[in-house]
Amino acid sequence: MKILIKNIKELVQVEDKPVLKVCGQNMSEIHRIKNAYLLVDKNIIQDFGYMKEMPENIKVEQIIDASNKFVFPSFCDSHTHLVYAGSREIEYTDKIRGLSYEEIARRGGGILNSAKLLHNTSEDELYKQAMLRINEIISLGTGAVEIKSGYGLNLADELKMLRVIQRIKNSSKVLVKSTFLGAHAIPLEFKNKQSAYVNMVINEMIPAVAKEKLADYIDVFCDRGFFTVDETDKILKAAFKYGLKPKIHANELDYSGGIQVGVANDALSVDHLEYTGEKEIQALLNSETMPTLLPGAAFFLGMINPPVRKMIKAGLPIALASDFNPGSAPSGNMQFIMSLACINLRMLPEEVINAVTVNGAYAMGLSKKAGSIAKGKIANLFITKKIPSVEFLPYSFGSNLVEKVILNGEIMNI
Ligand code: NIG
Ligand code: FE
């Protein structure tokens, strides 16, 4: 279908020559066109520009008037665990009473609790639950999402999760990337036999996942109390042989060495990064790895914030993602993530917009297809409600300011 959006108050994050990522000082700039039009043809962004330059007599099937409204490229949420069974609000109240994330995990709660729930849930039911979350994030402006396994922790259940992700990929209009996270936690049966579990991930799970082509990336929770740097290195090297590039959990709980081992293995991204010091910044500066921050998890768990100002000043790019999961971030609302990043991380609205679009797309290997308004990219975008400025989006936290969503060139029913 051919769609014309006209009288757009501002068309945000436009690119004539698309870049792969935006770094350092450049993060505080976004390109926009005031009083603009945008033309979508089939599933592609065909053309855009100033209203006064809009070609006359364009034949289209649908015209949308976006007076007083902004058009943004859809959010690229490069880190989620949104396939899960049930919920964990009981642990939430334990946390309010004073238990830490690690204490809950040691009691067999946390990830292991989700693994038990997932084991007892059918593939169809899991898909149904996950699709409710997908439809919710679509209505909040997300157009590309990475989803991890990691609540299986045995071969059959990890494959079950990955097949659900595959089904979402095939059936939904959002762009989906899939990540195998067998090394998310040590299952109870392997307590005190951690290396045996690591061997199982390497020798059984990775080959099986690769054989069914169920994953685009490999992830390991490299942190204090979870997987060590050596174990992470071994797993990443084994996955590399099957063409799986790393996107890892690192430095959420400590200066774990996760960032360095990720960079050494040419990770596409290293994520969380609450514990980032000079050494970690240096390692990232000499790499193509995208530092990805998850302020929803730091907010929910009451953790320290990563030193974002230092990182940007040093010249690093930053991506922001939701971490949507039942334990540390039960929300996939990227508008709220933008607000958190502004308020808690002291990122500027422009920096945040770059972090949830272009840099988010990079962190999931989608730079060519998503992350900006550029000719030839997939038509994944949203039209806001009537708002006064770009800054209003992160400023008015808690509201959904998305009015209309177009994904793969189709107007979504939200
Ligand atoms: O990204 N840090 C590790 N994994 C998830 C939490 C998973 C859970 O608690 O269920 C995270 O925060
Ligand atoms: Fe995570």
Short mmCIF file of C-alpha atoms and ligand atoms in Angstrom, two decimals:
data_model
loop_
_atom_site.label_atom_id
_atom_site.label_comp_id
_atom_site.label_asym_id
_atom_site.label_seq_id
_atom_site.Cartn_x
_atom_site.Cartn_y
_atom_site.Cartn_z
CA MET A 1 0.00 0.00 0.00
CA LYS A 2 1.11 3.56 -0.73
CA ILE A 3 0.68 5.92 2.24
CA LEU A 4 1.33 9.66 2.33
CA ILE A 5 1.80 11.36 5.69
CA LYS A 6 1.57 15.12 5.24
CA ASN A 7 1.77 18.33 7.30
CA ILE A 8 4.08 16.59 9.81
CA LYS A 9 5.07 19.11 12.46
CA GLU A 10 8.53 17.51 12.68
CA LEU A 11 9.94 14.45 11.00
CA VAL A 12 12.55 13.23 13.48
CA GLN A 13 15.82 11.34 12.97
CA VAL A 14 16.06 11.73 9.21
CA GLU A 15 19.20 10.64 7.40
CA ASP A 16 20.32 11.33 3.84
CA LYS A 17 23.36 9.13 4.25
CA PRO A 18 22.58 6.59 6.98
CA VAL A 19 25.31 6.07 9.55
CA LEU A 20 25.96 2.86 11.45
CA LYS A 21 26.11 4.45 14.88
CA VAL A 22 26.28 7.84 16.58
CA CYS A 23 29.14 8.40 19.04
CA GLY A 24 30.20 10.83 21.77
CA GLN A 25 29.37 14.50 21.20
CA ASN A 26 27.45 13.70 18.02
CA MET A 27 24.85 11.99 20.16
CA SER A 28 23.43 15.35 21.13
CA GLU A 29 22.40 16.09 17.54
CA ILE A 30 19.41 14.75 15.69
CA HIS A 31 18.35 15.75 12.20
CA ARG A 32 14.76 16.75 11.71
CA ILE A 33 12.59 18.35 9.07
CA LYS A 34 9.93 20.82 10.14
CA ASN A 35 6.63 20.82 8.22
CA ALA A 36 7.39 17.63 6.34
CA TYR A 37 5.83 14.87 4.27
CA LEU A 38 6.72 11.19 4.15
CA LEU A 39 5.84 8.65 1.50
CA VAL A 40 5.64 4.93 2.22
CA ASP A 41 5.51 2.46 -0.65
CA LYS A 42 4.78 -1.17 0.19
CA ASN A 43 7.05 -1.82 3.18
CA ILE A 44 9.69 0.81 2.40
CA ILE A 45 10.25 4.50 3.11
CA GLN A 46 10.18 5.83 -0.44
CA ASP A 47 10.58 9.57 -0.03
CA PHE A 48 10.39 12.45 2.43
CA GLY A 49 11.09 16.17 2.55
CA TYR A 50 9.63 19.63 3.17
CA MET A 51 5.91 20.08 2.49
CA LYS A 52 6.70 22.87 0.07
CA GLU A 53 8.73 20.43 -1.99
CA MET A 54 6.18 17.64 -1.97
CA PRO A 55 5.63 16.32 -5.52
CA GLU A 56 2.14 17.13 -6.83
CA ASN A 57 -0.42 14.53 -7.85
CA ILE A 58 1.17 11.60 -6.04
CA LYS A 59 -1.21 8.65 -6.31
CA VAL A 60 -1.63 6.98 -2.93
CA GLU A 61 -4.15 4.70 -1.27
CA GLN A 62 -4.16 6.53 2.05
CA ILE A 63 -3.39 10.08 3.20
CA ILE A 64 -2.72 10.83 6.86
CA ASP A 65 -2.75 14.42 8.07
CA ALA A 66 -0.15 14.80 10.86
CA SER A 67 -0.68 18.48 11.69
CA ASN A 68 0.80 19.29 15.12
CA LYS A 69 2.16 15.74 15.35
CA PHE A 70 5.67 14.34 15.16
CA VAL A 71 6.85 11.30 13.20
CA PHE A 72 9.64 9.16 14.64
CA PRO A 73 11.33 5.99 13.43
CA SER A 74 10.14 3.08 15.61
CA PHE A 75 12.15 2.30 18.70
CA CYS A 76 14.77 -0.46 18.37
CA ASP A 77 14.74 -2.35 21.68
CA SER A 78 17.96 -4.37 21.47
CA HIS A 79 17.75 -6.30 24.76
CA THR A 80 14.68 -8.13 26.09
CA HIS A 81 13.65 -11.42 27.67
CA LEU A 82 9.99 -11.01 26.76
CA VAL A 83 9.25 -14.69 26.24
CA TYR A 84 8.54 -15.89 29.78
CA ALA A 85 5.85 -17.68 31.72
CA GLY A 86 3.74 -16.01 34.40
CA SER A 87 5.25 -13.29 36.55
CA ARG A 88 7.30 -12.74 39.72
CA GLU A 89 5.53 -10.03 41.72
CA ILE A 90 6.03 -12.08 44.90
CA GLU A 91 9.79 -11.46 44.65
CA TYR A 92 8.99 -7.83 44.07
CA THR A 93 7.44 -7.60 47.51
CA ASP A 94 10.42 -9.54 48.95
CA LYS A 95 12.61 -6.86 47.43
CA ILE A 96 10.54 -4.11 48.96
CA ARG A 97 11.03 -5.87 52.32
CA GLY A 98 14.78 -5.65 51.81
CA LEU A 99 16.11 -8.75 50.00
CA SER A 100 18.59 -8.11 47.19
CA TYR A 101 18.39 -9.53 43.64
CA GLU A 102 21.30 -11.85 44.44
CA GLU A 103 19.76 -13.04 47.74
CA ILE A 104 16.53 -13.90 45.97
CA ALA A 105 18.50 -15.77 43.30
CA ARG A 106 20.42 -17.77 45.94
CA ARG A 107 17.13 -18.92 47.51
CA GLY A 108 16.13 -20.52 44.19
CA GLY A 109 13.98 -17.56 43.22
CA GLY A 110 14.86 -15.24 40.38
CA ILE A 111 15.78 -16.78 37.05
CA LEU A 112 15.35 -20.32 38.43
CA ASN A 113 11.80 -19.48 39.46
CA SER A 114 11.02 -18.38 35.89
CA ALA A 115 12.71 -21.55 34.58
CA LYS A 116 10.35 -23.70 36.68
CA LEU A 117 7.29 -21.79 35.46
CA LEU A 118 8.48 -22.02 31.86
CA HIS A 119 9.07 -25.77 32.13
CA ASN A 120 5.42 -26.24 33.10
CA THR A 121 4.05 -24.04 30.31
CA SER A 122 3.31 -25.29 26.78
CA GLU A 123 4.86 -23.73 23.70
CA ASP A 124 1.45 -22.48 22.55
CA GLU A 125 0.71 -20.86 25.89
CA LEU A 126 4.14 -19.23 25.99
CA TYR A 127 3.57 -17.84 22.52
CA LYS A 128 0.18 -16.48 23.56
CA GLN A 129 1.63 -14.74 26.64
CA ALA A 130 4.56 -13.32 24.68
CA MET A 131 2.31 -11.99 21.90
CA LEU A 132 0.35 -9.94 24.44
CA ARG A 133 3.66 -8.28 25.36
CA ILE A 134 4.60 -7.83 21.69
CA ASN A 135 1.29 -6.14 20.96
CA GLU A 136 1.73 -3.91 23.98
CA ILE A 137 5.22 -2.75 22.96
CA ILE A 138 4.00 -2.14 19.40
CA SER A 139 1.37 0.22 20.79
CA LEU A 140 4.15 1.99 22.73
CA GLY A 141 6.26 2.61 19.62
CA THR A 142 8.67 -0.34 19.35
CA GLY A 143 9.28 -1.66 15.84
CA ALA A 144 12.32 -3.91 16.31
CA VAL A 145 13.09 -6.12 19.27
CA GLU A 146 15.75 -8.59 20.33
CA ILE A 147 14.48 -11.49 22.42
CA LYS A 148 16.63 -13.87 24.47
CA SER A 149 16.15 -17.44 25.63
CA GLY A 150 17.57 -18.24 29.07
CA TYR A 151 14.60 -19.39 31.14
CA GLY A 152 14.97 -22.95 29.84
CA LEU A 153 18.37 -23.92 31.26
CA ASN A 154 18.09 -27.39 29.71
CA LEU A 155 18.20 -28.30 26.04
CA ALA A 156 14.49 -29.03 25.54
CA ASP A 157 13.25 -25.92 27.30
CA GLU A 158 15.82 -23.62 25.69
CA LEU A 159 14.72 -24.93 22.27
CA LYS A 160 11.09 -24.43 23.30
CA MET A 161 11.78 -20.76 24.07
CA LEU A 162 13.75 -20.22 20.87
CA ARG A 163 10.96 -21.79 18.80
CA VAL A 164 8.51 -19.36 20.37
CA ILE A 165 10.83 -16.48 19.40
CA GLN A 166 10.97 -17.93 15.88
CA ARG A 167 7.16 -17.99 15.73
CA ILE A 168 7.02 -14.35 16.81
CA LYS A 169 9.57 -13.54 14.09
CA ASN A 170 7.40 -15.21 11.47
CA SER A 171 4.01 -13.97 12.61
CA SER A 172 4.47 -10.43 13.87
CA LYS A 173 5.12 -7.17 12.04
CA VAL A 174 7.99 -6.19 14.36
CA LEU A 175 11.54 -7.00 13.29
CA VAL A 176 12.84 -9.69 15.65
CA LYS A 177 16.36 -10.89 16.45
CA SER A 178 16.88 -13.96 18.57
CA THR A 179 19.62 -14.63 21.13
CA PHE A 180 20.58 -17.90 22.81
CA LEU A 181 21.20 -17.32 26.53
CA GLY A 182 21.66 -20.85 27.89
CA ALA A 183 24.29 -19.43 30.28
CA HIS A 184 21.83 -17.23 32.16
CA ALA A 185 21.97 -19.08 35.51
CA ILE A 186 23.09 -22.42 36.91
CA PRO A 187 20.09 -24.78 37.15
CA LEU A 188 19.56 -26.46 40.57
CA GLU A 189 20.61 -29.92 39.26
CA PHE A 190 24.04 -28.41 38.49
CA LYS A 191 24.59 -26.70 41.83
CA ASN A 192 28.32 -27.07 42.65
CA LYS A 193 28.85 -28.52 39.16
CA GLN A 194 29.00 -25.27 37.26
CA SER A 195 31.67 -26.43 34.80
CA ALA A 196 29.52 -29.43 33.84
CA TYR A 197 26.70 -27.04 32.96
CA VAL A 198 29.08 -24.84 30.93
CA ASN A 199 30.21 -27.97 29.05
CA MET A 200 26.60 -28.84 28.34
CA VAL A 201 25.95 -25.35 26.95
CA ILE A 202 29.03 -25.71 24.73
CA ASN A 203 28.76 -29.32 23.63
CA GLU A 204 25.02 -29.91 23.46
CA MET A 205 23.03 -26.72 23.43
CA ILE A 206 24.99 -24.49 21.04
CA PRO A 207 25.25 -27.17 18.31
CA ALA A 208 21.53 -27.99 18.60
CA VAL A 209 20.48 -24.34 18.50
CA ALA A 210 22.72 -23.71 15.50
CA LYS A 211 21.46 -26.82 13.68
CA GLU A 212 17.88 -25.55 13.82
CA LYS A 213 19.05 -21.99 13.00
CA LEU A 214 17.16 -20.71 16.02
CA ALA A 215 19.52 -17.93 17.13
CA ASP A 216 21.16 -14.86 15.62
CA TYR A 217 23.35 -14.14 18.67
CA ILE A 218 24.89 -15.69 21.80
CA ASP A 219 24.61 -14.21 25.31
CA VAL A 220 26.17 -15.08 28.70
CA PHE A 221 25.38 -13.51 32.08
CA CYS A 222 29.01 -12.68 32.94
CA ASP A 223 28.84 -11.33 36.45
CA ARG A 224 29.54 -11.98 40.11
CA GLY A 225 27.64 -15.09 41.25
CA PHE A 226 26.77 -16.14 37.70
CA PHE A 227 29.34 -17.00 34.96
CA THR A 228 33.05 -16.20 35.19
CA VAL A 229 35.18 -14.45 32.57
CA ASP A 230 36.85 -17.77 31.65
CA GLU A 231 33.55 -19.55 31.27
CA THR A 232 32.18 -16.68 29.20
CA ASP A 233 35.25 -16.72 26.96
CA LYS A 234 34.90 -20.47 26.37
CA ILE A 235 31.21 -20.19 25.54
CA LEU A 236 31.69 -17.23 23.19
CA LYS A 237 34.53 -18.99 21.35
CA ALA A 238 32.45 -22.14 20.94
CA ALA A 239 29.50 -20.11 19.62
CA PHE A 240 31.75 -18.20 17.20
CA LYS A 241 32.40 -21.46 15.35
CA TYR A 242 28.69 -21.57 14.56
CA GLY A 243 28.56 -17.96 13.42
CA LEU A 244 26.91 -16.62 16.59
CA LYS A 245 28.16 -13.15 17.52
CA PRO A 246 28.06 -12.17 21.21
CA LYS A 247 25.69 -9.73 22.90
CA ILE A 248 26.41 -10.24 26.57
CA HIS A 249 25.21 -9.27 30.04
CA ALA A 250 28.17 -7.57 31.72
CA ASN A 251 29.13 -5.52 34.77
CA GLU A 252 25.65 -5.28 36.28
CA LEU A 253 26.69 -6.49 39.72
CA ASP A 254 30.44 -5.83 39.79
CA TYR A 255 33.55 -4.91 37.78
CA SER A 256 33.26 -8.46 36.48
CA GLY A 257 35.58 -8.30 33.46
CA GLY A 258 32.50 -8.91 31.33
CA ILE A 259 33.03 -5.80 29.24
CA GLN A 260 36.62 -6.76 28.43
CA VAL A 261 35.81 -10.37 27.54
CA GLY A 262 32.93 -9.15 25.37
CA VAL A 263 35.17 -6.71 23.51
CA ALA A 264 37.91 -9.36 23.13
CA ASN A 265 35.34 -11.60 21.44
CA ASP A 266 34.13 -8.81 19.15
CA ALA A 267 30.72 -8.57 20.80
CA LEU A 268 28.06 -6.62 18.95
CA SER A 269 27.03 -5.17 22.31
CA VAL A 270 27.76 -5.42 26.03
CA ASP A 271 24.75 -4.66 28.15
CA HIS A 272 23.92 -3.28 31.65
CA LEU A 273 27.36 -1.74 32.53
CA GLU A 274 26.44 -0.27 35.91
CA TYR A 275 30.04 -1.02 36.97
CA THR A 276 32.05 0.78 34.29
CA GLY A 277 35.40 2.38 35.16
CA GLU A 278 38.33 3.83 33.18
CA LYS A 279 39.62 0.41 32.07
CA GLU A 280 36.22 -0.60 30.78
CA ILE A 281 35.82 2.70 28.89
CA GLN A 282 39.25 2.24 27.29
CA ALA A 283 38.39 -1.30 26.20
CA LEU A 284 35.15 -0.07 24.62
CA LEU A 285 36.87 2.83 22.84
CA ASN A 286 39.10 0.38 20.98
CA SER A 287 36.20 -1.68 19.71
CA GLU A 288 33.11 -1.83 17.52
CA THR A 289 31.04 -3.04 20.50
CA MET A 290 27.95 -1.00 21.41
CA PRO A 291 27.68 -0.16 25.12
CA THR A 292 24.02 -0.74 25.92
CA LEU A 293 22.38 0.59 29.06
CA LEU A 294 19.22 -0.74 30.67
CA PRO A 295 17.97 1.96 33.04
CA GLY A 296 14.69 0.10 33.66
CA ALA A 297 16.56 -2.68 35.48
CA ALA A 298 18.71 -0.26 37.51
CA PHE A 299 15.53 1.62 38.45
CA PHE A 300 13.56 -1.49 39.42
CA LEU A 301 16.38 -3.03 41.46
CA GLY A 302 17.52 0.27 42.97
CA MET A 303 21.06 -0.13 41.66
CA ILE A 304 23.77 2.37 40.92
CA ASN A 305 23.66 4.09 37.55
CA PRO A 306 26.37 3.68 34.90
CA PRO A 307 28.66 6.73 34.38
CA VAL A 308 27.02 7.79 31.13
CA ARG A 309 28.34 11.36 31.03
CA LYS A 310 31.88 10.05 31.31
CA MET A 311 31.25 7.47 28.62
CA ILE A 312 29.81 9.99 26.16
CA LYS A 313 32.55 12.49 26.93
CA ALA A 314 35.13 9.82 26.16
CA GLY A 315 33.56 9.45 22.71
CA LEU A 316 31.55 6.27 23.15
CA PRO A 317 28.19 5.58 21.52
CA ILE A 318 25.33 4.53 23.84
CA ALA A 319 22.28 2.39 23.11
CA LEU A 320 19.33 2.12 25.48
CA ALA A 321 17.08 -0.93 25.81
CA SER A 322 14.24 -2.05 28.07
CA ASP A 323 15.54 -5.45 29.32
CA PHE A 324 11.82 -6.43 29.47
CA ASN A 325 11.85 -9.46 31.83
CA PRO A 326 9.88 -10.74 34.84
CA GLY A 327 12.66 -10.28 37.41
CA SER A 328 14.41 -6.97 36.97
CA ALA A 329 12.40 -4.97 34.43
CA PRO A 330 8.79 -6.02 33.93
CA SER A 331 8.11 -3.35 31.30
CA GLY A 332 8.97 -2.92 27.64
CA ASN A 333 7.92 0.71 27.53
CA MET A 334 10.70 2.50 25.62
CA GLN A 335 9.09 5.91 26.24
CA PHE A 336 9.59 5.30 29.96
CA ILE A 337 13.17 4.14 29.29
CA MET A 338 13.76 7.50 27.58
CA SER A 339 12.46 9.35 30.64
CA LEU A 340 14.58 7.25 33.01
CA ALA A 341 17.68 7.86 30.90
CA CYS A 342 17.08 11.62 30.97
CA ILE A 343 16.30 11.79 34.66
CA ASN A 344 18.55 9.15 36.22
CA LEU A 345 21.41 8.97 33.71
CA ARG A 346 21.36 12.69 32.85
CA MET A 347 21.21 12.05 29.14
CA LEU A 348 19.82 14.82 26.93
CA PRO A 349 16.61 14.14 25.00
CA GLU A 350 18.55 14.18 21.69
CA GLU A 351 21.10 11.69 23.07
CA VAL A 352 18.30 9.46 24.23
CA ILE A 353 16.61 9.55 20.82
CA ASN A 354 19.85 8.46 19.14
CA ALA A 355 20.23 5.73 21.76
CA VAL A 356 16.79 4.18 21.16
CA THR A 357 16.88 4.42 17.36
CA VAL A 358 20.15 4.38 15.36
CA ASN A 359 22.30 2.91 18.14
CA GLY A 360 19.63 0.42 19.18
CA ALA A 361 19.44 -0.78 15.57
CA TYR A 362 23.25 -1.21 15.53
CA ALA A 363 23.11 -3.24 18.75
CA MET A 364 20.88 -5.78 17.06
CA GLY A 365 22.51 -5.82 13.63
CA LEU A 366 19.67 -3.93 11.95
CA SER A 367 21.43 -0.72 10.88
CA LYS A 368 20.57 -1.20 7.22
CA LYS A 369 16.86 -1.76 7.82
CA ALA A 370 15.81 0.23 10.87
CA GLY A 371 16.67 3.02 13.30
CA SER A 372 16.04 6.12 11.20
CA ILE A 373 13.90 7.77 8.55
CA ALA A 374 15.99 7.07 5.46
CA LYS A 375 15.03 6.20 1.90
CA GLY A 376 15.02 2.44 1.38
CA LYS A 377 14.75 1.53 5.06
CA ILE A 378 11.78 -0.50 6.24
CA ALA A 379 8.73 1.69 6.95
CA ASN A 380 8.66 1.20 10.72
CA LEU A 381 7.55 4.44 12.34
CA PHE A 382 5.05 6.07 14.64
CA ILE A 383 3.03 9.26 14.64
CA THR A 384 2.69 10.98 18.01
CA LYS A 385 -0.34 12.60 19.54
CA LYS A 386 -0.40 16.41 19.27
CA ILE A 387 2.68 17.45 21.26
CA PRO A 388 4.63 20.71 21.46
CA SER A 389 8.22 19.46 21.10
CA VAL A 390 10.55 16.49 20.86
CA GLU A 391 11.57 17.02 24.49
CA PHE A 392 7.94 16.56 25.54
CA LEU A 393 8.26 12.82 24.88
CA PRO A 394 10.73 11.96 27.69
CA TYR A 395 9.43 14.83 29.83
CA SER A 396 5.87 13.56 30.18
CA PHE A 397 6.83 10.23 31.75
CA GLY A 398 4.10 7.65 32.16
CA SER A 399 1.91 8.76 29.23
CA ASN A 400 1.71 6.92 25.94
CA LEU A 401 2.20 9.64 23.35
CA VAL A 402 2.12 7.26 20.38
CA GLU A 403 -1.08 7.66 18.35
CA LYS A 404 -0.53 5.70 15.14
CA VAL A 405 1.96 2.97 14.30
CA ILE A 406 3.13 1.86 10.86
CA LEU A 407 5.12 -1.36 10.74
CA ASN A 408 6.49 -2.91 7.58
CA GLY A 409 4.45 -0.34 5.68
CA GLU A 410 1.14 -1.33 7.31
CA ILE A 411 -0.99 0.77 9.61
CA MET A 412 -1.32 -1.23 12.82
CA ASN A 413 -4.50 -1.64 14.77
CA ILE A 414 -3.37 -0.51 18.21
O1 NIG B 1 18.94 -8.65 32.33
N1 NIG B 1 20.81 -9.96 34.52
C1 NIG B 1 20.36 -11.01 34.09
N2 NIG B 1 19.20 -11.25 33.52
C2 NIG B 1 18.06 -10.42 33.53
C3 NIG B 1 17.17 -10.68 34.68
C4 NIG B 1 16.46 -11.93 34.51
C5 NIG B 1 15.51 -12.26 35.61
O2 NIG B 1 15.69 -11.83 36.77
O3 NIG B 1 14.56 -12.98 35.28
C6 NIG B 1 18.47 -8.98 33.40
O4 NIG B 1 18.32 -8.17 34.33
FE FE B 2 18.84 -8.82 30.47
#
